[in-house]
PDB file of N, CA and C in Angstrom:
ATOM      1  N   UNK A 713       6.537  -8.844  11.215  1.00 90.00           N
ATOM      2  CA  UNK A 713       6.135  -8.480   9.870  1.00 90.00           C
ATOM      3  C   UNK A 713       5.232  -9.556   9.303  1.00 90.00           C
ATOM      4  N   UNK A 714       3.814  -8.798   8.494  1.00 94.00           N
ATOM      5  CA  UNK A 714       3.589 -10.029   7.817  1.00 94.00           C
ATOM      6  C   UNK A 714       3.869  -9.634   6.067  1.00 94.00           C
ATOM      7  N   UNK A 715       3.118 -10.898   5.460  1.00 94.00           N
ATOM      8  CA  UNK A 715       3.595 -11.206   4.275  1.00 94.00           C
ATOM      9  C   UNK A 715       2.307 -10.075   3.410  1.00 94.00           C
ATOM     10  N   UNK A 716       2.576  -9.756   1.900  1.00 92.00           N
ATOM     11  CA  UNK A 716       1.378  -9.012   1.455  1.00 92.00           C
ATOM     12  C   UNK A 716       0.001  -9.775   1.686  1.00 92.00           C
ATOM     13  N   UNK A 717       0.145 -11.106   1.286  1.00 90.00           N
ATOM     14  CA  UNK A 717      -0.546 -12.015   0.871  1.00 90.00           C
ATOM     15  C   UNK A 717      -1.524 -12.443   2.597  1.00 90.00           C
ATOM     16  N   UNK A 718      -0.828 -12.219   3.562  1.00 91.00           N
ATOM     17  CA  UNK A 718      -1.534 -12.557   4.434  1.00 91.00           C
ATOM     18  C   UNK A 718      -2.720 -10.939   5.031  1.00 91.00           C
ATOM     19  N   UNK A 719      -1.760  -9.771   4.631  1.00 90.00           N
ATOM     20  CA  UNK A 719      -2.978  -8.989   5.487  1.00 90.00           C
ATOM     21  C   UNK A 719      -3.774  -8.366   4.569  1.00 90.00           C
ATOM     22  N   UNK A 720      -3.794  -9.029   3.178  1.00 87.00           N
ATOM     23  CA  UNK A 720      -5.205  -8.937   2.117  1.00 87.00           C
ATOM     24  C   UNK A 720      -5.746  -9.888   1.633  1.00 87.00           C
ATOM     25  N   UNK A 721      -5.502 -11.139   2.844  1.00 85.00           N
ATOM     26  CA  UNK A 721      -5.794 -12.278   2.519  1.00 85.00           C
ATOM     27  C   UNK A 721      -7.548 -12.058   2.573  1.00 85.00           C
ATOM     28  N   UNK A 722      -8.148 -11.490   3.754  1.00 78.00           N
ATOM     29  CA  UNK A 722      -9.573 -11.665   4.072  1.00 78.00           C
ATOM     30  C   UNK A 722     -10.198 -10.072   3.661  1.00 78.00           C
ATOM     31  N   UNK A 723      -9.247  -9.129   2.386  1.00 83.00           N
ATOM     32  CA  UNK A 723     -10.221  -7.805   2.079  1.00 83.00           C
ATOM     33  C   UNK A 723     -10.604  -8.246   0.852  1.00 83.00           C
ATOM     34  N   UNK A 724     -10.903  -9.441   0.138  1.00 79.00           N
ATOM     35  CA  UNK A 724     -11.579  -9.811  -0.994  1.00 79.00           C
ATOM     36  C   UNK A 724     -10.558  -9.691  -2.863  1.00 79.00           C
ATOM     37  N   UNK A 725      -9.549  -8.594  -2.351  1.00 76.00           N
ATOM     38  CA  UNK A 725      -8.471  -7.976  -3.170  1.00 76.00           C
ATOM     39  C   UNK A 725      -8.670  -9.727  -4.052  1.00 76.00           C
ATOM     40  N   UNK A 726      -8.751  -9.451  -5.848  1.00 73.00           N
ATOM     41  CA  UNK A 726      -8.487 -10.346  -6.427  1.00 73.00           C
ATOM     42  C   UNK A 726      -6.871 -10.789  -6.985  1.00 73.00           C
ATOM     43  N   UNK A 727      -6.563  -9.550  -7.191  1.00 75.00           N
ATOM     44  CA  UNK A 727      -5.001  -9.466  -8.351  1.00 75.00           C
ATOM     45  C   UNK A 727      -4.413  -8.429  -7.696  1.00 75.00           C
ATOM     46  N   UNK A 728      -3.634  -9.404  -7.842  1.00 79.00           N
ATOM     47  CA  UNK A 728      -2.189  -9.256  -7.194  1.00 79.00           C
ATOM     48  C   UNK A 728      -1.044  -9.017  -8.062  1.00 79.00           C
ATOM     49  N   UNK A 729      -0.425  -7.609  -8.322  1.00 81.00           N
ATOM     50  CA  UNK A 729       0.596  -7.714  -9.554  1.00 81.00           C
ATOM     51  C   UNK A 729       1.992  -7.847  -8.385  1.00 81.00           C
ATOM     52  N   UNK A 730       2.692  -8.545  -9.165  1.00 84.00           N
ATOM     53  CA  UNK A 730       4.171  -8.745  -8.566  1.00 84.00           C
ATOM     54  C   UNK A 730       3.795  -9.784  -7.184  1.00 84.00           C
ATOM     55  N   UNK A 731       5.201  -9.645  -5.898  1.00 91.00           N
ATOM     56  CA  UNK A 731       4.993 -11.047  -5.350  1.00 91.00           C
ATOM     57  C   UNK A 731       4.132 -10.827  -4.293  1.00 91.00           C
ATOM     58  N   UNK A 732       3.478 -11.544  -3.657  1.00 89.00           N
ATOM     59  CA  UNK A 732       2.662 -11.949  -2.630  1.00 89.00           C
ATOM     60  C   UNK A 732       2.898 -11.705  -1.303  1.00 89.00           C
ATOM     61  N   UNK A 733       4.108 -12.364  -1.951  1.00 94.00           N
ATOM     62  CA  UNK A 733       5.119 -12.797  -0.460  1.00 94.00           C
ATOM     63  C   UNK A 733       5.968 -11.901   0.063  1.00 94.00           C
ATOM     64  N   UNK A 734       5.882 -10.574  -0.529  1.00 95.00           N
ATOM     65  CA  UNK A 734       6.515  -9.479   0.241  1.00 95.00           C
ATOM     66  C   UNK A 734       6.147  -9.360   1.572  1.00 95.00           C
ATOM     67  N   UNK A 735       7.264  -8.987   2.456  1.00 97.00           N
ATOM     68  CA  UNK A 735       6.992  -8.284   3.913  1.00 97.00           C
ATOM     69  C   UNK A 735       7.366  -7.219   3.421  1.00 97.00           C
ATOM     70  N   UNK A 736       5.606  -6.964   4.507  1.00 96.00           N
ATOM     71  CA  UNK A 736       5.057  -5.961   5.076  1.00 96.00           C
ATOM     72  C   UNK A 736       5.325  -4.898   6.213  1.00 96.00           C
ATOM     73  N   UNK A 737       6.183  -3.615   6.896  1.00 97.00           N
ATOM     74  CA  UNK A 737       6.489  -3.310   7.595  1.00 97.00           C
ATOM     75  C   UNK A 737       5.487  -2.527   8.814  1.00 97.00           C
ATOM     76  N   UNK A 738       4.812  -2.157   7.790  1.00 97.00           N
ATOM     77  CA  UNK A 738       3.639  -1.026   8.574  1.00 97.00           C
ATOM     78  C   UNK A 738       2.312  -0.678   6.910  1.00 97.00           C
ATOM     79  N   UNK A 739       1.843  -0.487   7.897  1.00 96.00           N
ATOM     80  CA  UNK A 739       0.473   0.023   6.367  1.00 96.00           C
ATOM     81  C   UNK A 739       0.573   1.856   6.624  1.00 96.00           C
ATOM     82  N   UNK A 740       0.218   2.723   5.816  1.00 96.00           N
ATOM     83  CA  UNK A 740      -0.025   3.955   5.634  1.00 96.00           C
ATOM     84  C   UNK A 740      -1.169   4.214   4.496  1.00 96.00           C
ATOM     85  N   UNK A 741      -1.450   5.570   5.078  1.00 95.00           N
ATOM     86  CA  UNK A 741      -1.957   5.931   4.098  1.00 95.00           C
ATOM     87  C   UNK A 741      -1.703   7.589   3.451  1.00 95.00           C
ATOM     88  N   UNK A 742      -0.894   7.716   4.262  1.00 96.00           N
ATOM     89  CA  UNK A 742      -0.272   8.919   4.388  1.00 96.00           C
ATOM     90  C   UNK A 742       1.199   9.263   3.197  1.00 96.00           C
ATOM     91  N   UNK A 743       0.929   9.405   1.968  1.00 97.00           N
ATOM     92  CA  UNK A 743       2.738   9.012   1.886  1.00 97.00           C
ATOM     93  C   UNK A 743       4.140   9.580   2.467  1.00 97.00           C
ATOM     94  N   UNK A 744       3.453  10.922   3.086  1.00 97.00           N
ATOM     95  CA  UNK A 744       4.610  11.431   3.685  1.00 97.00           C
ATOM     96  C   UNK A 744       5.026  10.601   5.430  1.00 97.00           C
ATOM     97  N   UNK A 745       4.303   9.627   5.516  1.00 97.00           N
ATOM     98  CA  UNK A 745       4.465   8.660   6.574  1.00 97.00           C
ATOM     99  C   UNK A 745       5.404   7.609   6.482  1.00 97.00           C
ATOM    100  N   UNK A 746       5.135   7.291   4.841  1.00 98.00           N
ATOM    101  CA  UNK A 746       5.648   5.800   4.087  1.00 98.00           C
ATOM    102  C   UNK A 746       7.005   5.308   4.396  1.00 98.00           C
ATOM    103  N   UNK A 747       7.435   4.906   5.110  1.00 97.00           N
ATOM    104  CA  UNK A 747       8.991   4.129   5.281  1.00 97.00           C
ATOM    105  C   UNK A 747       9.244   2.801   4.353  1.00 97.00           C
ATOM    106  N   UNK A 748      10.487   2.286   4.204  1.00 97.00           N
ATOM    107  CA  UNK A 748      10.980   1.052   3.731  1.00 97.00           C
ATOM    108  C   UNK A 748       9.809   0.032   3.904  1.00 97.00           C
ATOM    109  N   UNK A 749       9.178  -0.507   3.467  1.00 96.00           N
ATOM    110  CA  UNK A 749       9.125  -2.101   3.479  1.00 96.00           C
ATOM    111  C   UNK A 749       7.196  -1.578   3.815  1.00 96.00           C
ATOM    112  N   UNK A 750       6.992  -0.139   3.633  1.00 96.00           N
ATOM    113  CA  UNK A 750       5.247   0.265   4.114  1.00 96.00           C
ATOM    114  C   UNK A 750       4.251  -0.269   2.709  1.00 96.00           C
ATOM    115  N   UNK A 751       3.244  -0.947   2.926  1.00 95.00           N
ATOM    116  CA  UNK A 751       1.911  -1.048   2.549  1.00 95.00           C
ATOM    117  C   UNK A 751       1.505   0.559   1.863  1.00 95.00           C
ATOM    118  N   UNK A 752       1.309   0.833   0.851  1.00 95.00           N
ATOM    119  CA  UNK A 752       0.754   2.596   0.995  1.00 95.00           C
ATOM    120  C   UNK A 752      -0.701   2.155   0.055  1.00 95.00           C
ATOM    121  N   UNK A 753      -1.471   2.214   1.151  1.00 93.00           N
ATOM    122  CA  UNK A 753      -3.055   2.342   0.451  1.00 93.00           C
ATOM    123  C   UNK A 753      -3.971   3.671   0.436  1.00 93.00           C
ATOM    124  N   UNK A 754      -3.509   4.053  -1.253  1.00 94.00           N
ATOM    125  CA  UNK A 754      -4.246   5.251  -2.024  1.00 94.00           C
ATOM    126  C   UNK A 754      -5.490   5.024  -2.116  1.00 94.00           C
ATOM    127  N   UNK A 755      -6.278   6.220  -1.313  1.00 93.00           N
ATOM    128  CA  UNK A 755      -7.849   6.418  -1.120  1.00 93.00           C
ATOM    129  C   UNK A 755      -8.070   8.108  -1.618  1.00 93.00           C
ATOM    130  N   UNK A 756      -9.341   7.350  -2.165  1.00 94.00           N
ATOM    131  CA  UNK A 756      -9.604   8.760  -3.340  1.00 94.00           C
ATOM    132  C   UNK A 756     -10.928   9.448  -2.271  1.00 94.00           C
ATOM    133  N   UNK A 757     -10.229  10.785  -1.435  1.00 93.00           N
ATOM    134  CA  UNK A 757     -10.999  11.774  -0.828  1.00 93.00           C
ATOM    135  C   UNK A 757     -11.755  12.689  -1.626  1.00 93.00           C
ATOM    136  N   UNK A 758     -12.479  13.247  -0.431  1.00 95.00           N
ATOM    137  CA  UNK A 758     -13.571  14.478  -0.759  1.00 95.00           C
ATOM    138  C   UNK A 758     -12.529  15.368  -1.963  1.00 95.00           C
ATOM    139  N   UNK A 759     -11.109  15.808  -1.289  1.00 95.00           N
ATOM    140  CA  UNK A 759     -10.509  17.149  -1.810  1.00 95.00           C
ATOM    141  C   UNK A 759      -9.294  16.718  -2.068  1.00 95.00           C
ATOM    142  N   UNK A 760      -8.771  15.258  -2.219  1.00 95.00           N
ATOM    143  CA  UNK A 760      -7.326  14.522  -2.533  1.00 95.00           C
ATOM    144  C   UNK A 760      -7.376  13.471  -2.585  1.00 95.00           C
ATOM    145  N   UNK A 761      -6.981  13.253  -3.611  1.00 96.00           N
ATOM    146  CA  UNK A 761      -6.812  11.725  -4.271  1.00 96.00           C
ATOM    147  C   UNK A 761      -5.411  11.073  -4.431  1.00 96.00           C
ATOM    148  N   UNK A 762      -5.511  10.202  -3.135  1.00 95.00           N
ATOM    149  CA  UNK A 762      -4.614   9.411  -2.471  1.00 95.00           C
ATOM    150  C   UNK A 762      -3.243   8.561  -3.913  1.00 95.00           C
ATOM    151  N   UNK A 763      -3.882   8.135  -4.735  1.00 95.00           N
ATOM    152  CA  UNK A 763      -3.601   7.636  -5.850  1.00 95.00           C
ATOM    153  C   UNK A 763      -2.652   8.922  -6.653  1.00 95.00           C
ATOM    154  N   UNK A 764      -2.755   9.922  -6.428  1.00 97.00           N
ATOM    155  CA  UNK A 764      -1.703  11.462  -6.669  1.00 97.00           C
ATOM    156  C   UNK A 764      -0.416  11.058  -6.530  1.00 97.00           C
ATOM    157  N   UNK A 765      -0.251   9.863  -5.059  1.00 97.00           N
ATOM    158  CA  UNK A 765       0.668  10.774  -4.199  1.00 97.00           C
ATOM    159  C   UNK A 765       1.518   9.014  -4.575  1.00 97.00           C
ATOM    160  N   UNK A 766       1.101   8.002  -5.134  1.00 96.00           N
ATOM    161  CA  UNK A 766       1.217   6.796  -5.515  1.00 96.00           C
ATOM    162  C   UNK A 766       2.916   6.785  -5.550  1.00 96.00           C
ATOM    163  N   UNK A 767       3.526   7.612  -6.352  1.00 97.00           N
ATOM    164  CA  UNK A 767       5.243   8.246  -7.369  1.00 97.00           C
ATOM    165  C   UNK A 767       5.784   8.291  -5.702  1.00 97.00           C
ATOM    166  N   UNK A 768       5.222   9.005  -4.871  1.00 97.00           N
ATOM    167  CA  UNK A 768       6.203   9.447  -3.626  1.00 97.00           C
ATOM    168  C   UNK A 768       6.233   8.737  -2.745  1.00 97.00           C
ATOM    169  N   UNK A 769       4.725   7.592  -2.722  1.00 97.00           N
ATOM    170  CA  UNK A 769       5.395   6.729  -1.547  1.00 97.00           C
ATOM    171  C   UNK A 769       6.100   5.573  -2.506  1.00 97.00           C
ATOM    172  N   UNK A 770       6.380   5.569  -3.337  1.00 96.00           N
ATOM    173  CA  UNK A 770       7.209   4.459  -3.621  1.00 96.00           C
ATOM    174  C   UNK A 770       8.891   4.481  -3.761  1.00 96.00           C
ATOM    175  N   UNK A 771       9.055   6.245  -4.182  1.00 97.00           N
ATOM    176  CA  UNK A 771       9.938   7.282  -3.928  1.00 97.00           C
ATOM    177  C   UNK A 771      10.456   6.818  -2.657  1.00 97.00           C
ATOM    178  N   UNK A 772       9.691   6.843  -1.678  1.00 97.00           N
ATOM    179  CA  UNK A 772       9.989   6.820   0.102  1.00 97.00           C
ATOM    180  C   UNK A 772       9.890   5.127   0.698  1.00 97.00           C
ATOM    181  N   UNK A 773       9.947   4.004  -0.156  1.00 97.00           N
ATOM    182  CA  UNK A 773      10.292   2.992   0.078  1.00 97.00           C
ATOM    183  C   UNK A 773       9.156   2.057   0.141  1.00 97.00           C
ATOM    184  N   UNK A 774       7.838   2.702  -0.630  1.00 96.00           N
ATOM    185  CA  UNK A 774       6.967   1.331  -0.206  1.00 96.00           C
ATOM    186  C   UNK A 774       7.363   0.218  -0.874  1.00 96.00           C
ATOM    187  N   UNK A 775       6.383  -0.912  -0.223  1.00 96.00           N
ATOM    188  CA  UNK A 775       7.438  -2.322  -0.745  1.00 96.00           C
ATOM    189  C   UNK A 775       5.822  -2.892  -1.647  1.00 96.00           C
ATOM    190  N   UNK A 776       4.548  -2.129  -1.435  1.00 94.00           N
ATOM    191  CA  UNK A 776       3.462  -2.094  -1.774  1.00 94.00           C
ATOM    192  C   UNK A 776       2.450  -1.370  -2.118  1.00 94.00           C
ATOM    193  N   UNK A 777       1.412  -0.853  -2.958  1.00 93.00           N
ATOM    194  CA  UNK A 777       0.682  -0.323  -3.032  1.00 93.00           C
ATOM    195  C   UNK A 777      -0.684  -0.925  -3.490  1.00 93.00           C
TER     196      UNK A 777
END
């Protein structure tokens, strides 16, 4: 596992709400994928906007968004 802080260390991301130092289990982007301890990064599509679905992966255990 890594930490939040390390696998958005080099995507430029400025702010950071809450801790850093969360582990990380897996990244998704899927929320019906999202397990305990998942990364869920909401991307705004052609026909769905990832950011919708924000309530359910956190519902389903993300430890991040």
């Amino acid at each position: 596992m890594k930490t939040l802080k390390e696998i958005i260390g080099n995507t430029g991301a400025r702010i950071v709400y809450g801790n850093a130092e969360t582990q990380i289990s897996s990244i998704c982007s899927d929320s019906r994928k999202v397990s305990e301890g998942s990364l869920f990064i909401a991307v705004k599509g052609f026909s769905i906007d990832g950011h919708d679905f924000i309530d359910a992966a956190i519902a389903a255990g993300a430890a991040a968004v």
